[in-house]
Coordinates of C-alpha atoms in Angstrom, one line a residue:
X91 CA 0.0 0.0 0.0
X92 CA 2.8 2.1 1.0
X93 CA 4.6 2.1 -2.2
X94 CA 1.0 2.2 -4.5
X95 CA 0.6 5.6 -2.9
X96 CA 3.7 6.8 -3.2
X97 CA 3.7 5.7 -7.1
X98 CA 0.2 5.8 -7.8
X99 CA -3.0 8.1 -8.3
X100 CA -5.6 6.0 -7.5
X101 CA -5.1 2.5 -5.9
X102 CA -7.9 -0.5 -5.6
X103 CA -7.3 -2.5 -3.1
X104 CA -9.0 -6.3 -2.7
X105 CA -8.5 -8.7 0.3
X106 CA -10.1 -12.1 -0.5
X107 CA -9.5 -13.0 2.8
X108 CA -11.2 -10.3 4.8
X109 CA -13.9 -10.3 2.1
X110 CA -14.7 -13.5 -0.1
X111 CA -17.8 -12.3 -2.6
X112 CA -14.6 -10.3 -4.3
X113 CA -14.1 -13.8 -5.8
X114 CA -17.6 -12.9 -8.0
X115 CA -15.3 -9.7 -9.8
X116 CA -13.2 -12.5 -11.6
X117 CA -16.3 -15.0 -13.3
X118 CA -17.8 -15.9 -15.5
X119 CA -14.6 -14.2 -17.9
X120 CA -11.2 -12.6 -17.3
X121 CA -11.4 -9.6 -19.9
X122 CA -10.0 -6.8 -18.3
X123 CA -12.9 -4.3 -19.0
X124 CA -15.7 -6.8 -17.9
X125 CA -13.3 -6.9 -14.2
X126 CA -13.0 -3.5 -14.1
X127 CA -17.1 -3.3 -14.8
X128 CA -17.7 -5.5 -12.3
X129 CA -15.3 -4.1 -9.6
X130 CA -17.0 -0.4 -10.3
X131 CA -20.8 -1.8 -10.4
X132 CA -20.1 -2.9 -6.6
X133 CA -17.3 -0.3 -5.3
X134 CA -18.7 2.7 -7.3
X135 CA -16.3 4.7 -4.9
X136 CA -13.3 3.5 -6.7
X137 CA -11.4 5.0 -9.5
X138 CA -9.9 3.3 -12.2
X139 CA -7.7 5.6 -14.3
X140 CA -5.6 3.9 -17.1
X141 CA -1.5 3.9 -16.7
X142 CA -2.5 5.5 -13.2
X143 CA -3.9 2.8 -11.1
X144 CA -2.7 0.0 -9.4
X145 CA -5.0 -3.1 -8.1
X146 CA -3.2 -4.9 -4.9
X147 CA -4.9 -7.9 -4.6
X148 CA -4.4 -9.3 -0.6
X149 CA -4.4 -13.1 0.4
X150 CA -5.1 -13.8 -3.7
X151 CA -4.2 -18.0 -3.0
X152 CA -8.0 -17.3 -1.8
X153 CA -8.9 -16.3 -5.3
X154 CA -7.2 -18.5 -8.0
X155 CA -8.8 -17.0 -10.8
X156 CA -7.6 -13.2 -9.6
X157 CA -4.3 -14.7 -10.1
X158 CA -5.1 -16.1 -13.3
X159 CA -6.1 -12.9 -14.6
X160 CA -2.7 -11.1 -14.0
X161 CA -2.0 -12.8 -17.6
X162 CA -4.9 -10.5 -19.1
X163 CA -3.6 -7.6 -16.9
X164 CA -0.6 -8.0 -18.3
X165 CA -1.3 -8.3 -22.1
X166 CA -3.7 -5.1 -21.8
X167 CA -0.6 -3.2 -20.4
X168 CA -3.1 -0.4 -18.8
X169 CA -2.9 -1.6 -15.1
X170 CA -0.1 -2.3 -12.9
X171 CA -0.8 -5.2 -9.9
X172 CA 0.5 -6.3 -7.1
X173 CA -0.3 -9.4 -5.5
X174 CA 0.4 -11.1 -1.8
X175 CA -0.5 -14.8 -0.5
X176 CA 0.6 -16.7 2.6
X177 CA 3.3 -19.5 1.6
X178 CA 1.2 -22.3 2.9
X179 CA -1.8 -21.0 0.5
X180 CA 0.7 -20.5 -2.4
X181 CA 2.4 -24.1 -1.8
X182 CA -1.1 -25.8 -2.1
X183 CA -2.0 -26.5 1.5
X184 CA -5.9 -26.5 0.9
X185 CA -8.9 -27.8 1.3
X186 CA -10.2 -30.3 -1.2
X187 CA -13.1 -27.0 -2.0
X188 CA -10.0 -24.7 -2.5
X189 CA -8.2 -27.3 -4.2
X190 CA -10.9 -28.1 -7.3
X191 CA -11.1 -24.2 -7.4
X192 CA -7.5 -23.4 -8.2
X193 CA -7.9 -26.4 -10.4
X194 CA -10.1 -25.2 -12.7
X195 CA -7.6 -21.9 -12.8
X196 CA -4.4 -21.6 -14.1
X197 CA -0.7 -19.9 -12.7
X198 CA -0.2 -17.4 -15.1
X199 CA 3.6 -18.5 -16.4
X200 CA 5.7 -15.8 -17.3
X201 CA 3.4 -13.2 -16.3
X202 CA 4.0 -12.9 -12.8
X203 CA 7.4 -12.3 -10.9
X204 CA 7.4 -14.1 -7.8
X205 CA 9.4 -12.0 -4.6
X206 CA 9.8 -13.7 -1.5
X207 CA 9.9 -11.8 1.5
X208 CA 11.4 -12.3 4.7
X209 CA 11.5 -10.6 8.2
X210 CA 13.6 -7.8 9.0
X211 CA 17.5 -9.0 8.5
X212 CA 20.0 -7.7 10.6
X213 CA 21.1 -4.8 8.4
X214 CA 17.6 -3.4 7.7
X215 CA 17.4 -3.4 11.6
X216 CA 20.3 -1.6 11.8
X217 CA 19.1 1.1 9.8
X218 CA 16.0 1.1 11.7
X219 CA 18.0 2.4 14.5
X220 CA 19.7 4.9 12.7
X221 CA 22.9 3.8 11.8
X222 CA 23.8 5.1 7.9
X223 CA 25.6 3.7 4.7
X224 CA 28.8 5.3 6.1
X225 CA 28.3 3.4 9.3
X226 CA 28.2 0.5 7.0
X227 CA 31.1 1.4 4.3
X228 CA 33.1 1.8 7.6
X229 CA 32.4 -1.7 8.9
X230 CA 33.4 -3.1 5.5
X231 CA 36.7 -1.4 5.2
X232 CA 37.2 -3.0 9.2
X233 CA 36.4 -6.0 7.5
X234 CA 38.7 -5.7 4.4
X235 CA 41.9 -4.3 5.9
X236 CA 41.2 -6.2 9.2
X237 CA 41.3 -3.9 11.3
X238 CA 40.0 -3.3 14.5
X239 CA 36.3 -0.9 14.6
X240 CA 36.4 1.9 16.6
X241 CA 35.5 1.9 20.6
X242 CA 32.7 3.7 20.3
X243 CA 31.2 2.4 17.4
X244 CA 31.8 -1.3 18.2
X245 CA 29.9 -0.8 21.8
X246 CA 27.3 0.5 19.8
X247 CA 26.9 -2.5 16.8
X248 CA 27.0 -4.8 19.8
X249 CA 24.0 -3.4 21.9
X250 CA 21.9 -2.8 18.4
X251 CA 23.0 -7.0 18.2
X252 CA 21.8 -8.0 21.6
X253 CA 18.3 -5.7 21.3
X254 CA 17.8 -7.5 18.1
X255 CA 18.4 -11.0 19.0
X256 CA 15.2 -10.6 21.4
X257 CA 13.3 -8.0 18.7
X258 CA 14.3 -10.4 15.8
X259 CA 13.2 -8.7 12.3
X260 CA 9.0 -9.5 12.2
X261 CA 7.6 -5.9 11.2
X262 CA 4.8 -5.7 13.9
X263 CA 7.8 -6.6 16.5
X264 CA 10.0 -4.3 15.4
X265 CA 7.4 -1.3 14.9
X266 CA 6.0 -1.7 18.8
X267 CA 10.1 -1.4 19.7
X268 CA 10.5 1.5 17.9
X269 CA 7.3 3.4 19.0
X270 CA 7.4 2.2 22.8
X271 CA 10.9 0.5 23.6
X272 CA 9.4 -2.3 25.8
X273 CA 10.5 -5.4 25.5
X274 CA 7.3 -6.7 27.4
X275 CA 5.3 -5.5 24.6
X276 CA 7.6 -7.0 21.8
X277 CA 7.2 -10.4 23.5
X278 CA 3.0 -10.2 23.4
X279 CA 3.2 -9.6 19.6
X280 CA 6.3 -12.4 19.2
X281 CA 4.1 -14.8 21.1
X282 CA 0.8 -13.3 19.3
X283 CA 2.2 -14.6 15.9
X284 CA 3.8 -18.3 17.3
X285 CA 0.2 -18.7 18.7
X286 CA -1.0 -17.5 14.9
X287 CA 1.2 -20.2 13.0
X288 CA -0.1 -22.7 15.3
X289 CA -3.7 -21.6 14.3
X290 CA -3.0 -21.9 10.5
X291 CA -1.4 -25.6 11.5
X292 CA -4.6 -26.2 12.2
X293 CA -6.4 -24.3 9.4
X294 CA -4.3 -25.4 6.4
X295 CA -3.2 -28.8 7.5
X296 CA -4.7 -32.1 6.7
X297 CA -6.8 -33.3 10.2
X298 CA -4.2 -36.4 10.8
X299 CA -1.2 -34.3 10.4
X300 CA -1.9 -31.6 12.5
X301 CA -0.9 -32.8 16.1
X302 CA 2.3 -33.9 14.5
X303 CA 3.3 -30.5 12.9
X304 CA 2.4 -29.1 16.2
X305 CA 4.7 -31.5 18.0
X306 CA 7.8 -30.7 15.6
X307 CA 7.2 -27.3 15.7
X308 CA 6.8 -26.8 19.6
X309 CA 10.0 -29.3 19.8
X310 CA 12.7 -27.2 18.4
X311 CA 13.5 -25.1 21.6
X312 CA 14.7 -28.3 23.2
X313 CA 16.4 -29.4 20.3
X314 CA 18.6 -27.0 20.2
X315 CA 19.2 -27.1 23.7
X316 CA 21.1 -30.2 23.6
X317 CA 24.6 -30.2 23.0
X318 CA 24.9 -32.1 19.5
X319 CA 21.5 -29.9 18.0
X320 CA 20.8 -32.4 15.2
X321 CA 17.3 -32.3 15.0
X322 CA 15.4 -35.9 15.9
X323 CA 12.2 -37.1 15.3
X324 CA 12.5 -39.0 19.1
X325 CA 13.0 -35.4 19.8
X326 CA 9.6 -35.1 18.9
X327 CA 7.7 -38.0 21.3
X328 CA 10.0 -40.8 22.3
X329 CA 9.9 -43.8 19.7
X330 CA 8.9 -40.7 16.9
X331 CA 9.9 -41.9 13.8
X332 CA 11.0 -40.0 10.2
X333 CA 8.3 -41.8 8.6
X334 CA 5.6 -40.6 11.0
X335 CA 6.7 -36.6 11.2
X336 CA 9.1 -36.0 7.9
X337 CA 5.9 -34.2 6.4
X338 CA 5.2 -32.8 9.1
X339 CA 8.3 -30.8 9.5
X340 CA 8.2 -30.3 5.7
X341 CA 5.0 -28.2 6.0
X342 CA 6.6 -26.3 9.1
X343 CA 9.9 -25.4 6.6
X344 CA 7.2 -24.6 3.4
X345 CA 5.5 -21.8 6.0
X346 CA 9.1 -20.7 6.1
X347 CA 9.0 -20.6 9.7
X348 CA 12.3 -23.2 10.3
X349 CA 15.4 -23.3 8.3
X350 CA 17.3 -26.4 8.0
X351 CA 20.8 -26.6 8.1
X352 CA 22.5 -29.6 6.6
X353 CA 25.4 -32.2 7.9
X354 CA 28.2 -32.0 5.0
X355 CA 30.0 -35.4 4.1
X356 CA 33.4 -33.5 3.5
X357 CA 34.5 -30.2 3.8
X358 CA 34.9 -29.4 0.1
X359 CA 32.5 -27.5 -2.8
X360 CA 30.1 -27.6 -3.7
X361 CA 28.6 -28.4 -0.3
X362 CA 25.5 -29.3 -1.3
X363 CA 27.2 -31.8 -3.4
X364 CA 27.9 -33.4 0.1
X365 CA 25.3 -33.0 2.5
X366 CA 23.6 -35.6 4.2
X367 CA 20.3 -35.5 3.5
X368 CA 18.9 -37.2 6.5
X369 CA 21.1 -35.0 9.0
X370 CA 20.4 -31.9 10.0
X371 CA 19.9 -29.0 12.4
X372 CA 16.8 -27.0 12.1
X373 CA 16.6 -23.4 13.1
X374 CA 14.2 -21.0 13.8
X375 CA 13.9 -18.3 10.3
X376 CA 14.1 -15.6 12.8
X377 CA 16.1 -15.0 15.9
X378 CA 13.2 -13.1 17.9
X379 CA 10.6 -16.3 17.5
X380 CA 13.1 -18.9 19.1
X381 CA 13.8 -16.2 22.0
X382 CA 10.2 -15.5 22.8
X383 CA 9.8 -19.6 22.8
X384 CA 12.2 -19.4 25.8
X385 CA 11.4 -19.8 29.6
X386 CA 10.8 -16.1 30.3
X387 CA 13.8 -14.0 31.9
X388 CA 15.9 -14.9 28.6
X389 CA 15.3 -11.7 27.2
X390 CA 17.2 -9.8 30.5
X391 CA 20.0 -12.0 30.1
X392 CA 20.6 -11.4 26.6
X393 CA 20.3 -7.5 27.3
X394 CA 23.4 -8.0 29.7
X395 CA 25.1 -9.5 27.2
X396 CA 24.6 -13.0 28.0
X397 CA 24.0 -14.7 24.4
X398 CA 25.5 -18.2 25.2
X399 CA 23.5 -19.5 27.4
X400 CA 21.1 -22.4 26.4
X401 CA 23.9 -24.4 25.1
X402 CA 24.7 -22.4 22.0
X403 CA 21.6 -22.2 21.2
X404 CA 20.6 -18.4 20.7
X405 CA 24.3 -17.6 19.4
X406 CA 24.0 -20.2 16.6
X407 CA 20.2 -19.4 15.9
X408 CA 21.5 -15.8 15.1
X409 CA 24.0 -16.5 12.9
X410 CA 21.4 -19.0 10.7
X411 CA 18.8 -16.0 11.3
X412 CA 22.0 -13.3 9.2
X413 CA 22.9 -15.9 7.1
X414 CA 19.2 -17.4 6.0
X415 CA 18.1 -13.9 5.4
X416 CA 21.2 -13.3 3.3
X417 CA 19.8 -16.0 0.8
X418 CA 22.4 -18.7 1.7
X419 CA 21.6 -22.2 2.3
X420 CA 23.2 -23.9 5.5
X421 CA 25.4 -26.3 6.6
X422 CA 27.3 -27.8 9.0
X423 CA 30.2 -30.4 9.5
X424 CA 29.8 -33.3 12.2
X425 CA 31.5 -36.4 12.6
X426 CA 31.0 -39.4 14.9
X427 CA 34.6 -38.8 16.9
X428 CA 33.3 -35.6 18.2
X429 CA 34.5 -33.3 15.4
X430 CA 31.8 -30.3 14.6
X431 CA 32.0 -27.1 12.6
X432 CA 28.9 -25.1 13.4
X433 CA 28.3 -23.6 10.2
X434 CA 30.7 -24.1 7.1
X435 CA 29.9 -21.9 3.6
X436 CA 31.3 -21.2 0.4
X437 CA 33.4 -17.6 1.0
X438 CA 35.7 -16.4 -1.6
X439 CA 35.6 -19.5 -3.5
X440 CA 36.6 -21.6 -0.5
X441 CA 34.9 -23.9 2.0
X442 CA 35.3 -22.2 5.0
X443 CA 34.4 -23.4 8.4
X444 CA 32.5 -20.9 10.3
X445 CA 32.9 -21.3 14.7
X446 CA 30.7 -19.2 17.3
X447 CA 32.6 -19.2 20.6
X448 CA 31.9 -16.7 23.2
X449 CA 35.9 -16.2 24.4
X450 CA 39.5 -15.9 22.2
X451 CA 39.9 -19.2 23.5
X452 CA 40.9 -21.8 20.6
X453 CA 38.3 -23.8 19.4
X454 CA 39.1 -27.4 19.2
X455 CA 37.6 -28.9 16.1
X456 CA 38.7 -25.5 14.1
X457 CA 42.1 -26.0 15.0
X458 CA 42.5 -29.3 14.0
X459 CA 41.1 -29.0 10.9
X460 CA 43.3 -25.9 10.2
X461 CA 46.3 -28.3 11.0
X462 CA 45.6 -30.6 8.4
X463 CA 44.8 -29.1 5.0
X464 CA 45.9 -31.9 3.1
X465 CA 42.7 -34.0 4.7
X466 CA 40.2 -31.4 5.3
X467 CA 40.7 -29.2 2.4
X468 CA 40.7 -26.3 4.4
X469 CA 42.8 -23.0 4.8
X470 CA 40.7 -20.6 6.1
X471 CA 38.3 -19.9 8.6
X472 CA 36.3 -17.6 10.9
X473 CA 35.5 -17.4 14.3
X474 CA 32.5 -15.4 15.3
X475 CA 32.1 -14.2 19.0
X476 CA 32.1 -10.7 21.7
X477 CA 35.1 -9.6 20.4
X478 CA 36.8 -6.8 17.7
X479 CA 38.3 -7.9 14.4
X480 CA 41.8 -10.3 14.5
X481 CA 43.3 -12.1 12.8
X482 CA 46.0 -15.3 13.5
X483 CA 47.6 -18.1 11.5
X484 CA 44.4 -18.2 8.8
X485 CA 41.7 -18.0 11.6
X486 CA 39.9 -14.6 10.8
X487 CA 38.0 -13.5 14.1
X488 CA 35.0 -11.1 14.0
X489 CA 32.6 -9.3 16.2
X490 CA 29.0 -11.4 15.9
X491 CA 27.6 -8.2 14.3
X492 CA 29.3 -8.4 11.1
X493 CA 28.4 -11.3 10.0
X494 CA 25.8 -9.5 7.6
X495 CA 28.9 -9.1 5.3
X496 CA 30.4 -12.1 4.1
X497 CA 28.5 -12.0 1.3
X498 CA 31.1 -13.0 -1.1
X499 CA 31.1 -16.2 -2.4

């Protein structure tokens, strides 16, 4: 809406969620003028002004045949539209009703671009809170001539970390921290929307699946709690099986509310080449979610500075929130003698391991498989954790909140 009005004279605006006879503009035909007569004959408040108007249609997986029409739209050239539809409608989690309806539609194949959006990332939160591109250019050039960041300036990066770990980057979350600064009120929204995805569980699932995506979903707090986080399905309920809850943590990743992060074979490109398809971690998709699953109290902890506590947990949750919401795909490296990499990723053309450790202290796996190239493949690697930018015999070590840059691959 915000963008139609700043690029727009007149807007129309349709929600076939919030208002289902809309369906009736869109039958018996798709001609552009017979919609627009319809739309008029019912709204006759609206203005439709062609190569001035833009039609948003809201929750349109509710109306298959609106989003069959952005073909004709298209073709006639006059209109511009915008469309938006929850993944789980858009991934074909109906009812059998809604399913013979978009069946007798049609996608509209090269006449739609498809954006996916996200929460807030850590950058765009950033510049909520006022920090400007030459805040940023000055981080990078920290970055590229490793060197450290200024005093100042890193105290301030680090408390704009820690209030977003427990803000995390949902828009309604973010908005009530900017307008009132309570984190009390952040936590009733956070929890207000995990209480909403269990509700559309319930509304978009099939009936016998829908205790088990509950189950997965309300299990991944104390997954990640224990010390090797591979996600189980005895996790789950003891005696769960992949058989019995594989779908149903599919159907939690399709709503894009978990991220999976994958066990590598070796640690060599391409990774996904090498990942272990039954192994895996699986991560909240943003950082503020997990935190307001937590026993209460977690969010004054992390505001002291406390990030490590719950085994790792948050700390590596934060880094798959930057890196998720960066577009990259995650994985990890585990073997059975004890050796793990959190995260490893492709970074200037290299496999690089990637460690989150709260101290300078060395990190065991990291070191070893910096000491032995020849069988690991590795030469470089970075270490994430509350400190300023180093670097030491290849291990490159960075404050947590620049991990928004490695975007180089």
């Amino acid at each position: 809406m915000d963008f139609a009005q700043k690029h727009f004279k007149h807007i129309v605006y349709l929600d076939f969620r919030e208002h289902p006879d809309y369906k009736k503009f869109f039958t018996p035909n798709l001609e552009i003028d017979s919609i627009i007569m319809r739309i008029t004959a019912a709204m006759p408040n609206v203005e439709i002004v062609p190569d001035d108007t833009c039609f948003i249609f809201d929750e349109v997986q509710d109306c298959p045949q609106a989003r069959s029409s952005l073909k004709y739209f298209h073709l006639d050239g006059r209109y511009q539209v915008i469309c938006t539809g929850s993944l789980l409608g858009v991934n074909g989690y109906k009812t059998k009703e809604e399913q013979i309806e978009e069946e007798e539609s049609s996608i509209p194949v090269g006449f739609e671009e498809i954006i996916n959006m996200y929460p807030m990332d850590f950058e765009e939160w950033l510049w909520a809170n006022g920090i400007k591109q030459m805040h940023i250019d000055y981080l990078k050039k920290c970055l590229r001539e490793v060197v450290p960041v200024d005093a100042a300036l890193h105290d301030r990066f680090r408390e704009l970390l820690n209030l977003y770990v427990i803000v995390g980057g949902m828009p309604e979350a973010v908005s009530v921290f900017m307008e009132s600064k309570q984190i009390g009120k952040v936590l009733a929204v956070q929890r207000r929307i995990v209480d909403e995805y269990k509700a559309d569980m319930v509304k978009y699932a099939l009936p016998a699946d829908k205790p088990r995506i509950r189950e997965c979903f309300e299990s991944i707090p104390s997954q990640l709690a224990r010390e090797y986080k591979k996600f189980t399905y005895s996790g789950v309920r003891p005696g769960g099986r992949g058989r019995d809850y594989s779908g149903s943590l599919q159907w939690i990743e399709d709503a894009g509310i978990i991220r999976r992060c994958y066990n590598v074979e070796i640690t060599e490109l391409p990774l996904d080449g090498y990942r272990v398809q039954s192994e895996f971690k699986v991560y909240m998709a943003d950082i503020g979610l997990l935190v307001s699953m937590l026993e209460d109290g977690t969010q004054s902890s992390i505001l002291e500075g406390d990030l490590y506590g719950y085994k790792g947990a948050i700390y590596e949750n934060l880094i798959a929130d930057i890196f998720g919401k960066m577009g990259r795909k995650l994985y990890y490296f585990h073997k059975d003698s004890g050796l793990e990499l959190d995260f490893v990723m492709r970074y200037k053309g290299k496999c690089t391991p990637i460690e989150c450790k709260a101290t300078t202290g060395n990190a065991k796996s990291l070191r070893t498989v910096l000491c032995h190239p020849e069988k690991y493949k590795v030469t470089d690697a970075v270490k994430f954790g509350n400190y300023n930018v180093g670097f030491k015999d290849n291990l490159l070590t960075l404050p947590i909140y620049m991990a928004f840059l490695l975007n180089e691959v």
